[in-house]
XYZ file of C-alpha atoms in Angstrom:
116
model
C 94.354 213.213 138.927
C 97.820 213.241 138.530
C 100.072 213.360 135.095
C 103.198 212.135 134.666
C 106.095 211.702 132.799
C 108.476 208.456 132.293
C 111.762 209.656 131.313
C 113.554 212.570 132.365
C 116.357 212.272 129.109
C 115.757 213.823 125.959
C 112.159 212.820 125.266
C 111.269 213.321 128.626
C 111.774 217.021 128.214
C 110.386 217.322 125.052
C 107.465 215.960 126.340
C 107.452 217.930 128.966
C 107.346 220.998 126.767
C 104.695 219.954 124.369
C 102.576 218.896 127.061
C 102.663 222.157 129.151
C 102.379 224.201 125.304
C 98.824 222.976 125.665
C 98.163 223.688 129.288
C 99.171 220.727 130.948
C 100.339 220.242 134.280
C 102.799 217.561 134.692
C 102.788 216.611 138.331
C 106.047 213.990 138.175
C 108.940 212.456 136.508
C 109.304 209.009 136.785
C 112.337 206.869 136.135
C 113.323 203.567 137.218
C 116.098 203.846 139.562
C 117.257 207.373 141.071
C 120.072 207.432 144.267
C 118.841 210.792 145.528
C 115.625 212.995 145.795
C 115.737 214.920 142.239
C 114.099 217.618 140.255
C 113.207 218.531 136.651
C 112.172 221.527 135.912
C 111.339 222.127 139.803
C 109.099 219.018 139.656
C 109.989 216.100 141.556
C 111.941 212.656 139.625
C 110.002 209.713 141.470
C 111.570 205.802 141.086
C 109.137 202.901 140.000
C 108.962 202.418 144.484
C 107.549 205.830 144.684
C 105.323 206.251 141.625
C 103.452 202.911 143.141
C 103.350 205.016 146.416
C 101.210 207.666 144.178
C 97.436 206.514 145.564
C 95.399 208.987 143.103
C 94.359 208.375 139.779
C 96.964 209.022 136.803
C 98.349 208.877 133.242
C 101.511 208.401 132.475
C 103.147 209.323 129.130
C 105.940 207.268 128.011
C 109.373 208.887 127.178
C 111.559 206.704 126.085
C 112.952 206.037 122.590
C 113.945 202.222 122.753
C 110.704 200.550 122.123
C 111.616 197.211 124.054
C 112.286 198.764 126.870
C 109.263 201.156 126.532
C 107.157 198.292 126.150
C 108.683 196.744 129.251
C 108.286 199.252 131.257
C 104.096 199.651 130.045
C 103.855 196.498 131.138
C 105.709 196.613 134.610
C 102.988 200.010 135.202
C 100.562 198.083 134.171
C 100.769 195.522 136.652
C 102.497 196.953 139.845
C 100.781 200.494 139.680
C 97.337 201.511 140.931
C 95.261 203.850 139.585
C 96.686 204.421 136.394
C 93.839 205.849 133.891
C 96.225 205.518 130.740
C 99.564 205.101 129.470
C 100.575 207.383 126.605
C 103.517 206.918 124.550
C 105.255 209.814 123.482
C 108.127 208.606 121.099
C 105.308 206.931 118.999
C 103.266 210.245 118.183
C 106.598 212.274 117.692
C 108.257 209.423 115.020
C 105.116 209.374 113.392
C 105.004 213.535 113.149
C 108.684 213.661 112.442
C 107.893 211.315 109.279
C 105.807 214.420 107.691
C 106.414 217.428 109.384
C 109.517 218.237 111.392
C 107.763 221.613 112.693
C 106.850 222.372 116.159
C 103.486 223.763 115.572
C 102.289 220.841 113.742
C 103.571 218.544 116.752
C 101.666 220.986 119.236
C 98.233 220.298 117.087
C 99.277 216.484 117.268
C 99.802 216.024 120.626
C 96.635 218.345 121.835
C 94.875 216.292 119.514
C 96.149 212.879 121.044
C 95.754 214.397 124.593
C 92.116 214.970 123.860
């Protein structure tokens, strides 16, 4: 199974690190368009053409703050990618954290908890 992660901005990265915190390995970026092979943190930044190339099974978190074009792009995943086990969004578990605690720890235990 593969996990990735759509975004490579901000949220992207903070996902990134929460995600690996609890011993996840992220296996891709996606992000819609890209002009040239690129890399995040030494993992590859795929565009929506290559993540439907991706044949295994995967989840996919969401990165990306604006919820209309979050939601858009669910629903493009959902019907032009294979395989895809779940999509996770991100921004929603951190706004809803942020609300009560603004501590990394406590965002850790949320996400591990949401992963689960």
């Amino acid at each position: 199974m593969k996990i990735g992660i759509y975004g490579a901005g901000v949220f992207g990265k903070r996902c990134f690190q929460f995600l690996t915190s609890i011993g996840t390995t992220i296996d891709f970026f996606c992000q819609t368009n890209i002009d040239e092979k690129m890399f995040l943190y030494g993992i590859p930044i795929l565009d929506f053409k290559e993540l439907s190339e991706v044949r295994e099974d995967k989840i996919i978190f969401l990165a990306i703050k604006n919820e209309a074009i979050s939601e858009e792009i669910r629903k493009r995943i959902e019907e032009k990618i294979d395989n895809v086990i779940n999509i996770y969004n991100y921004c929603d578990i951190i706004r809803e954290s942020d609300l009560l605690y603004g501590g990394t720890e406590f965002e850790i235990k949320i996400m591990h908890n949401y992963w689960k």
